[in-house]
Every structure is written in C-alpha cells, then in structure tokens.
mmCIF file of C-alpha atoms in Angstrom:
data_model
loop_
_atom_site.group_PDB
_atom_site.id
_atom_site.type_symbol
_atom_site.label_atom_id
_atom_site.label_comp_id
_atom_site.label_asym_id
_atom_site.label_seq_id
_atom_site.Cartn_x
_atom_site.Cartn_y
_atom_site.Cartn_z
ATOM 1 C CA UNK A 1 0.000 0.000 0.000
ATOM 2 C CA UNK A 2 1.592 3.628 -0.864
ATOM 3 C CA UNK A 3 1.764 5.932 1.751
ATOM 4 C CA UNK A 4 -0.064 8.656 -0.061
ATOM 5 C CA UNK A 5 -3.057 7.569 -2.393
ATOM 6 C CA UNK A 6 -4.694 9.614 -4.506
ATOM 7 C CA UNK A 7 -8.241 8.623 -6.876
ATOM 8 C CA UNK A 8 -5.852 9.130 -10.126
ATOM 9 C CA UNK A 9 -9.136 9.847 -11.990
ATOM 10 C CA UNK A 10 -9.595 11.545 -14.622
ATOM 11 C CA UNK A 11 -12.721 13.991 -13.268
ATOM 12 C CA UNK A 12 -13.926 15.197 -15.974
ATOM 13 C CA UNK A 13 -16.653 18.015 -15.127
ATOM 14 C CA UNK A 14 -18.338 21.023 -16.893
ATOM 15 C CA UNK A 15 -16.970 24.577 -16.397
ATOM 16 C CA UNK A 16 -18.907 25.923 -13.141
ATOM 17 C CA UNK A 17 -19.055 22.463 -11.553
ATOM 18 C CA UNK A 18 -17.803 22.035 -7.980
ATOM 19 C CA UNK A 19 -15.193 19.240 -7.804
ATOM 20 C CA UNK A 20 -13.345 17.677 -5.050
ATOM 21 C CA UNK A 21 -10.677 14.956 -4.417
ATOM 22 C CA UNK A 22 -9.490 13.418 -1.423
ATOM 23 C CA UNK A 23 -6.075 12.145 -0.612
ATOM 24 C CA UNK A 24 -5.508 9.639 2.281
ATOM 25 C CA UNK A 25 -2.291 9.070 3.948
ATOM 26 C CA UNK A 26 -1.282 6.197 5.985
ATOM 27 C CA UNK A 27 1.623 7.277 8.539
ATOM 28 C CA UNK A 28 0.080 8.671 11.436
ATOM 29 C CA UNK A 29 3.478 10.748 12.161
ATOM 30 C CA UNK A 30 2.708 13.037 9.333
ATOM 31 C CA UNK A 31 2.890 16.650 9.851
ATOM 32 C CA UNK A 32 2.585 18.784 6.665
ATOM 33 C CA UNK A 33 0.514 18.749 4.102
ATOM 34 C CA UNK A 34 0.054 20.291 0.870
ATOM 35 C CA UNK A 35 -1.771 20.291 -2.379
ATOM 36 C CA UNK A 36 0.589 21.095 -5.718
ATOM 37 C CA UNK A 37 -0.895 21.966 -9.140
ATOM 38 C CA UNK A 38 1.121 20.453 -11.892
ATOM 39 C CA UNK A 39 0.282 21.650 -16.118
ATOM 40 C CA UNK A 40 0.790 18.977 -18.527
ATOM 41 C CA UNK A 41 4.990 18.951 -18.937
ATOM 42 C CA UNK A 42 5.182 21.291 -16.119
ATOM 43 C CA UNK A 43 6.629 21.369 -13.139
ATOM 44 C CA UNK A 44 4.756 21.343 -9.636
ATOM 45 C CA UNK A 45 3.309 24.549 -8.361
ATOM 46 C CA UNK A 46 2.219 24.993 -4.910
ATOM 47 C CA UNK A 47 -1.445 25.492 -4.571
ATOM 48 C CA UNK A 48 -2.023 25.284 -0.725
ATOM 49 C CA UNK A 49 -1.454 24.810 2.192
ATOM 50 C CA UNK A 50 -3.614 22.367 4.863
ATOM 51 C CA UNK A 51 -4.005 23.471 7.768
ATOM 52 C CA UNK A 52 -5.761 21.729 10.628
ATOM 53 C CA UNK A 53 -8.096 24.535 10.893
ATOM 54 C CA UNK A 54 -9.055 23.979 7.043
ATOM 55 C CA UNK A 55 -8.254 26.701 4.855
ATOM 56 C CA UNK A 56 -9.881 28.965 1.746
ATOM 57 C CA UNK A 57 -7.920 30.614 -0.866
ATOM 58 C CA UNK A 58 -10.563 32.003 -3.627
ATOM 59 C CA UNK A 59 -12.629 29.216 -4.869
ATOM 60 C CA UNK A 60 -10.461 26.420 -3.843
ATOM 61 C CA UNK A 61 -10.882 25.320 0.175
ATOM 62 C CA UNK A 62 -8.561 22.198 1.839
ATOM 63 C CA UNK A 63 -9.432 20.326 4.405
ATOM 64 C CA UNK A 64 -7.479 17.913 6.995
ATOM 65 C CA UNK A 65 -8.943 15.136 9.035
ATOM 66 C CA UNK A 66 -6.527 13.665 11.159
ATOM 67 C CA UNK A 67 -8.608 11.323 12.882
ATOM 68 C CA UNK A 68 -9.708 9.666 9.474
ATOM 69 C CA UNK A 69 -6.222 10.779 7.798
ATOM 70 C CA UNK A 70 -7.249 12.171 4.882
ATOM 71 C CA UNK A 71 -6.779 15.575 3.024
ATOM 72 C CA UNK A 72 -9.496 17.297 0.981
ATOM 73 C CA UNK A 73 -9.247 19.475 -1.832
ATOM 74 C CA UNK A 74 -12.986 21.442 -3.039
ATOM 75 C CA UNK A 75 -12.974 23.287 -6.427
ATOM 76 C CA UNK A 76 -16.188 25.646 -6.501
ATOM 77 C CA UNK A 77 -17.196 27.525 -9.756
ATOM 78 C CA UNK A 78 -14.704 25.475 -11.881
ATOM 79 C CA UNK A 79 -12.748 27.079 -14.480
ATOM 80 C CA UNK A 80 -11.375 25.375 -18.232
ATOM 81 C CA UNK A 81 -7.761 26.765 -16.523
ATOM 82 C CA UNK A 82 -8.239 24.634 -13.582
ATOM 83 C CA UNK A 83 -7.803 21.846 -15.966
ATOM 84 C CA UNK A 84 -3.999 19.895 -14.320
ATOM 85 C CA UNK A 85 -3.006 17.718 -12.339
ATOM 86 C CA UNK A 86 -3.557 17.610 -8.573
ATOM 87 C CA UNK A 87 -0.794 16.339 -6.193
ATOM 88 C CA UNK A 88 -1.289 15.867 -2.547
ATOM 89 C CA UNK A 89 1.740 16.345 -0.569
ATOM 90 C CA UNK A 90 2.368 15.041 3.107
ATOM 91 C CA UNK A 91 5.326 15.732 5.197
ATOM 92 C CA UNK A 92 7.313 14.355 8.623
ATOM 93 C CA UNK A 93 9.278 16.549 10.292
ATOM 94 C CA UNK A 94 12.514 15.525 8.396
ATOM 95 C CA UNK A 95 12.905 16.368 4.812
ATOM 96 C CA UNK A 96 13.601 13.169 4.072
ATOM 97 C CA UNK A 97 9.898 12.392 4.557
ATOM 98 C CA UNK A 98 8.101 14.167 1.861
ATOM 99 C CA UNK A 99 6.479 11.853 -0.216
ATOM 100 C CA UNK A 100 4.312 13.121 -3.159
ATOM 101 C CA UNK A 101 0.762 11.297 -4.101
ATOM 102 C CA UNK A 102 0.872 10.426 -7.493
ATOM 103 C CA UNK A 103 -1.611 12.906 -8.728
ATOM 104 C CA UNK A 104 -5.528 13.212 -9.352
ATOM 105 C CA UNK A 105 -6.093 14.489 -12.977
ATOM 106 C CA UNK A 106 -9.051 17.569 -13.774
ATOM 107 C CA UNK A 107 -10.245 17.995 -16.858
ATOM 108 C CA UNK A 108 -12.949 20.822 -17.274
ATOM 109 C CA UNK A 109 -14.988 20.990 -20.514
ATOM 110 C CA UNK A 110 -16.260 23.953 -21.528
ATOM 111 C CA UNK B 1 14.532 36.727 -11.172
ATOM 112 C CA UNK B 2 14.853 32.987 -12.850
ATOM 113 C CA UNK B 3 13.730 31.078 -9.759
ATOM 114 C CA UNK B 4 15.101 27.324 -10.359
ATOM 115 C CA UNK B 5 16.824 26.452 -13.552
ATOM 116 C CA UNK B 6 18.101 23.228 -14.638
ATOM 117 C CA UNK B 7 20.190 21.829 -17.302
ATOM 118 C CA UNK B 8 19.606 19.593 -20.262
ATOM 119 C CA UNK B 9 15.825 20.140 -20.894
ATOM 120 C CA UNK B 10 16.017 16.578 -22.678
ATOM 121 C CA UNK B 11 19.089 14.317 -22.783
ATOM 122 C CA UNK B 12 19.645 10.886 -24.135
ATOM 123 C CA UNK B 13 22.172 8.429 -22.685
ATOM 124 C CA UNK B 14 23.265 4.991 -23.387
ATOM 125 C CA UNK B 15 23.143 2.540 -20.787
ATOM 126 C CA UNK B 16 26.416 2.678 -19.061
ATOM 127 C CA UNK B 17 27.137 6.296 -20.308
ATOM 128 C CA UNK B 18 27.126 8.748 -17.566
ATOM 129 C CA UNK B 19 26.132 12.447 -16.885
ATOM 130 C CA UNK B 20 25.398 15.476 -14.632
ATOM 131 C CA UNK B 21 22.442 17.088 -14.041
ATOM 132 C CA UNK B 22 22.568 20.813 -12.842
ATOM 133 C CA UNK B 23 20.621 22.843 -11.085
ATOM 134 C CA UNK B 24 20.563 26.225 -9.676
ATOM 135 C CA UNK B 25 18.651 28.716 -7.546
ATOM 136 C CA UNK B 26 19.119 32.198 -7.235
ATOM 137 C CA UNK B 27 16.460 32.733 -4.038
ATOM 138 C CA UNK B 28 18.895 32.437 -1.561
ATOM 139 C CA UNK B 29 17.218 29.248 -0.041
ATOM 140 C CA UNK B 30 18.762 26.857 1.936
ATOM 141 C CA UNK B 31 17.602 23.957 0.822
ATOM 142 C CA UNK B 32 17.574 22.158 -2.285
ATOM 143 C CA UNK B 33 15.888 18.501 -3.799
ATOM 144 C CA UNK B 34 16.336 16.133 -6.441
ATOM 145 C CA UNK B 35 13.153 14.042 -7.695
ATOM 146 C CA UNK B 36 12.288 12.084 -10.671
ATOM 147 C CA UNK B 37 8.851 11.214 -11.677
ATOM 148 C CA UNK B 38 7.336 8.217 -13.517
ATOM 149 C CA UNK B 39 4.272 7.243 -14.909
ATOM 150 C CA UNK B 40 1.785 6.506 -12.119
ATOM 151 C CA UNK B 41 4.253 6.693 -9.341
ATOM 152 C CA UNK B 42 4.023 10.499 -8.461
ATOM 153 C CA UNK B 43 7.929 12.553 -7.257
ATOM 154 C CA UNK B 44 9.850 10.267 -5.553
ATOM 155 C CA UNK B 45 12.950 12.083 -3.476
ATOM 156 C CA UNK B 46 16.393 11.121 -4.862
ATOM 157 C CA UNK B 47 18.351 13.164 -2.701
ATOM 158 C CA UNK B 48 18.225 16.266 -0.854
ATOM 159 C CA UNK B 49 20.807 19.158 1.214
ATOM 160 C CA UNK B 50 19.341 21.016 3.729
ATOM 161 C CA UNK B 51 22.025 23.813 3.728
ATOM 162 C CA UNK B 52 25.118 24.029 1.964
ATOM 163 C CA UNK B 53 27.879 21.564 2.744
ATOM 164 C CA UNK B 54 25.043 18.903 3.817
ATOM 165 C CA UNK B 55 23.349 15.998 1.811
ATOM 166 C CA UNK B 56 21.285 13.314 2.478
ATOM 167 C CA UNK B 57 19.804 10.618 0.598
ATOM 168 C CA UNK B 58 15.692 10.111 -0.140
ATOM 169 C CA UNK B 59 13.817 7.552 -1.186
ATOM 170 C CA UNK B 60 15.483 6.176 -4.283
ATOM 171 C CA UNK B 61 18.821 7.250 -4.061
ATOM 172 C CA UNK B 62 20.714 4.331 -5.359
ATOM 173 C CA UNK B 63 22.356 4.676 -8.869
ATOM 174 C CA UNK B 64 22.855 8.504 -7.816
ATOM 175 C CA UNK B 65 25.112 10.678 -6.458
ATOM 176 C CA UNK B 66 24.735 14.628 -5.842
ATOM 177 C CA UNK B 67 27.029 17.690 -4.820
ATOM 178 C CA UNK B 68 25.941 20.323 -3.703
ATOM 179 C CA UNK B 69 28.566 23.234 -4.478
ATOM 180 C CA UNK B 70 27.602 26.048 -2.789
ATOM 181 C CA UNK B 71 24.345 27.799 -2.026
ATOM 182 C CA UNK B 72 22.903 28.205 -5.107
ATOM 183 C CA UNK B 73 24.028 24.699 -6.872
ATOM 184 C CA UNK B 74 23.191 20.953 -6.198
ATOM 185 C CA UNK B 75 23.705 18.696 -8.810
ATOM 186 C CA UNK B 76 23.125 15.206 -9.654
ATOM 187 C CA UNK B 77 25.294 12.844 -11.214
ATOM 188 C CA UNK B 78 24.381 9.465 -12.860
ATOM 189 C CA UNK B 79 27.226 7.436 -13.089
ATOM 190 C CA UNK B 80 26.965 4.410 -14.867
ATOM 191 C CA UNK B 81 23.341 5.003 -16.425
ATOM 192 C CA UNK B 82 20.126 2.535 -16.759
ATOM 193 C CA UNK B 83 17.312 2.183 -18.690
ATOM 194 C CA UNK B 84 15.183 2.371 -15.112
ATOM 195 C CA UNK B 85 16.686 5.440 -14.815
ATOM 196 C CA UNK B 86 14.167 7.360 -17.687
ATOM 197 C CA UNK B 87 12.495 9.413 -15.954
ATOM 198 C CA UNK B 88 11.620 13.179 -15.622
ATOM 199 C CA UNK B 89 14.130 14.403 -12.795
ATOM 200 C CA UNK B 90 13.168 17.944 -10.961
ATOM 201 C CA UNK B 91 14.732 20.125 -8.975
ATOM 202 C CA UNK B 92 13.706 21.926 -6.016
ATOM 203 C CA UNK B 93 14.391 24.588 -3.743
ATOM 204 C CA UNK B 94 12.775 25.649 -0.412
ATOM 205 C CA UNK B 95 13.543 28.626 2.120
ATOM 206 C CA UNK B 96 13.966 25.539 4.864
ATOM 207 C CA UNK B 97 12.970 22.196 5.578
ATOM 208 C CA UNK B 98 10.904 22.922 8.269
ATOM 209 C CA UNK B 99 7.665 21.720 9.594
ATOM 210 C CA UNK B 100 4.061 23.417 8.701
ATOM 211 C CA UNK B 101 5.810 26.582 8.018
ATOM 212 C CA UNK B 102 5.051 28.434 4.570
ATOM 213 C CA UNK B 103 9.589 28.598 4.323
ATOM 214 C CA UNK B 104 8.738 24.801 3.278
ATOM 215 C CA UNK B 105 6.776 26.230 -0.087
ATOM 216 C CA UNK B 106 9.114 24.245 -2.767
ATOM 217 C CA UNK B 107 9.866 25.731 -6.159
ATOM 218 C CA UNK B 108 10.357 23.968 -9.000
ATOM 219 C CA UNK B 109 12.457 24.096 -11.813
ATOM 220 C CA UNK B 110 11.493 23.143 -15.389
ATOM 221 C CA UNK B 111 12.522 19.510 -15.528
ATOM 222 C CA UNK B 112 15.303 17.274 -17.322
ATOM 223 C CA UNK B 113 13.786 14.417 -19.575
ATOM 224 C CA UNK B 114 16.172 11.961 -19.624
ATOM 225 C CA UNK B 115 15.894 8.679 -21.829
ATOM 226 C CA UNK B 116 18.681 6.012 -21.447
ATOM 227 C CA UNK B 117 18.484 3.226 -24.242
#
C-alpha cells in the first residue's frame, strides 16, 4: 500500500461544476501537508497549504482530518484553466519524509 | 529573477554512459531537492541538502550521487546510467525544511527528460 493515495481519476466536469478529491495518507506521524498543481509537462506549483483549521484561498478550500487521515481538496465555480493535475503532498518533520501522491487528474470541458 | 533552472531540458544516454544534471537557484534558499517522476508513481525524493555543505539521501537514491557546491548549486550525477533510470528528474528549492511553516513552499524548476536506451 503507498503511503499517499490519490483517486488518479480523470474527473472530468463542466466549467462551473464544484469538484473535489481526497487524498488519504497512511503514517500517522505526518505533519505537513500540501496540495501542488502540476500543467501537462510542467513542473509542480504549490497550490495550498492544509491546515488543521481547514483553509480557503478564492474558490479552492482544503481540508485535513486527522482522525480519518485524509486531506481534501474542493474546487467551486470550476474554471477550463483549472484543468492539471492535482498532487497531494504530506510531510514528517525531516525532509527526508516528503512523499508526493501520485496525482488526481481535472479535466474541465467547456 | 529565474527562480530554479536546470540543465539539459532533454538528454539521451546509453546505458552505461554517464552524466550530470545541474541545477541552480538564485532565491537564496537553503535547501535544495532532487526528484524524478514516472508514470503513475508520483515525485519520488532522490536526494536532498538542507544547507550548503550537507546531503542526504531520499527515497530512491541508489544509482545517484549529488554535490551540492555552494548555495545556489546541487547537482546530480548518474554514473553508470540505466534504462530504469528514464524518468523526468526535478529540482527543487525551499527557504527551509521545516515543519508546517510556509519557508517549506518548494519551487520547482522546469525539468530534465532523460531517456537512457
């Protein structure tokens, strides 16, 4: 079983849709986490943030659940740019620990 | 401001042959990373320094070896290369390797596409 898992879709949903993807994680000493945007021959872009709290930025909101271990990514009022790859992102407290979920793909159609 | 930059966009290598990969930030961050991706298996960390003069190995490190040369440079060497060694390798960068803290934010540079035959 991978540490990070990810639904590696694709989601393929109509511009305006609200989308959302979860990412479970199976090492309880995790500390970070993160979701990265990644364009088609790009490289990874940070997105957010999680915090434990749960956190907005724009249309986007992430959510942690620690007890369940599981991160949460909500996409409201999709746009066609939204279209990429989503990576979930989880973190110990040495850098050695980062280890990258293998990415859900969105595809918005107009 | 050029962020993270890397060198050969694309290379292809014969199995055996050998090369370096460079990399170089000019944000004055502390820490730098070396991943390759694959098909279905997400970054996986290679290596990584957490401040000059420091390196440590990740996840896959074997087959590799990196240098970090001074602030700004960490590269990664392949010396005998494989064909399981086609990948997309990245470079990254971060203020620190802390925990929860946004100096963690990685940057990214463009990506080397490496094929070995």
């Amino acid at each position: 079983r991978k540490e990070v898992e990810q639904d590696p879709g694709p989601f393929n949903v109509p511009e305006g849709a609200t989308v959302a993807f979860n990412c479970t994680y199976s090492n309880s000493a995790s500390q970070s986490f993160f979701w990265y945007r990644q364009d088609c021959r790009k490289e990874p872009k940070l997105l957010m943030s999680v915090y434990s709290s749960g956190n907005e930025d724009g249309r986007f909101t992430a959510q942690l659940n620690r007890a369940s271990q599981y991160i949460s990514l909500l996409i409201r009022d999709s746009k066609l740019s939204d279209s990429a790859t989503y990576l979930c992102v989880v973190k110990r407290s040495s850098a050695s620990k980062i280890i990258f979920g293998s990415g859900t793909r969105l595809s918005i159609r107009p | 401001n050029a962020g993270v930059t890397q060198t050969p966009k694309f290379q292809v290598l014969k199995t055996g042959q050998s090369m370096t990969l460079q990399c170089a930030q000019d944000m004055n961050h502390n820490s730098m990373y070396w991943y390759r991706q694959d098909p279905g298996m997400g970054l996986r960390l290679i290596y990584y320094s957490a401040s000059e003069g420091t390196t440590d190995k990740g996840e896959v490190p074997n087959g590799y070896n990196v240098s970090r040369l001074n602030k700004r440079e960490f590269s990664l060497r392949l010396e005998s290369a494989a064909p399981s060694q086609t990948s997309v390798y990245f470079c990254a960068s971060s203020e620190s390797p802390g925990g929860g803290s946004p100096q963690e934010t990685q940057y990214f540079g463009p990506g080397t596409r490496l094929l070995v035959l």
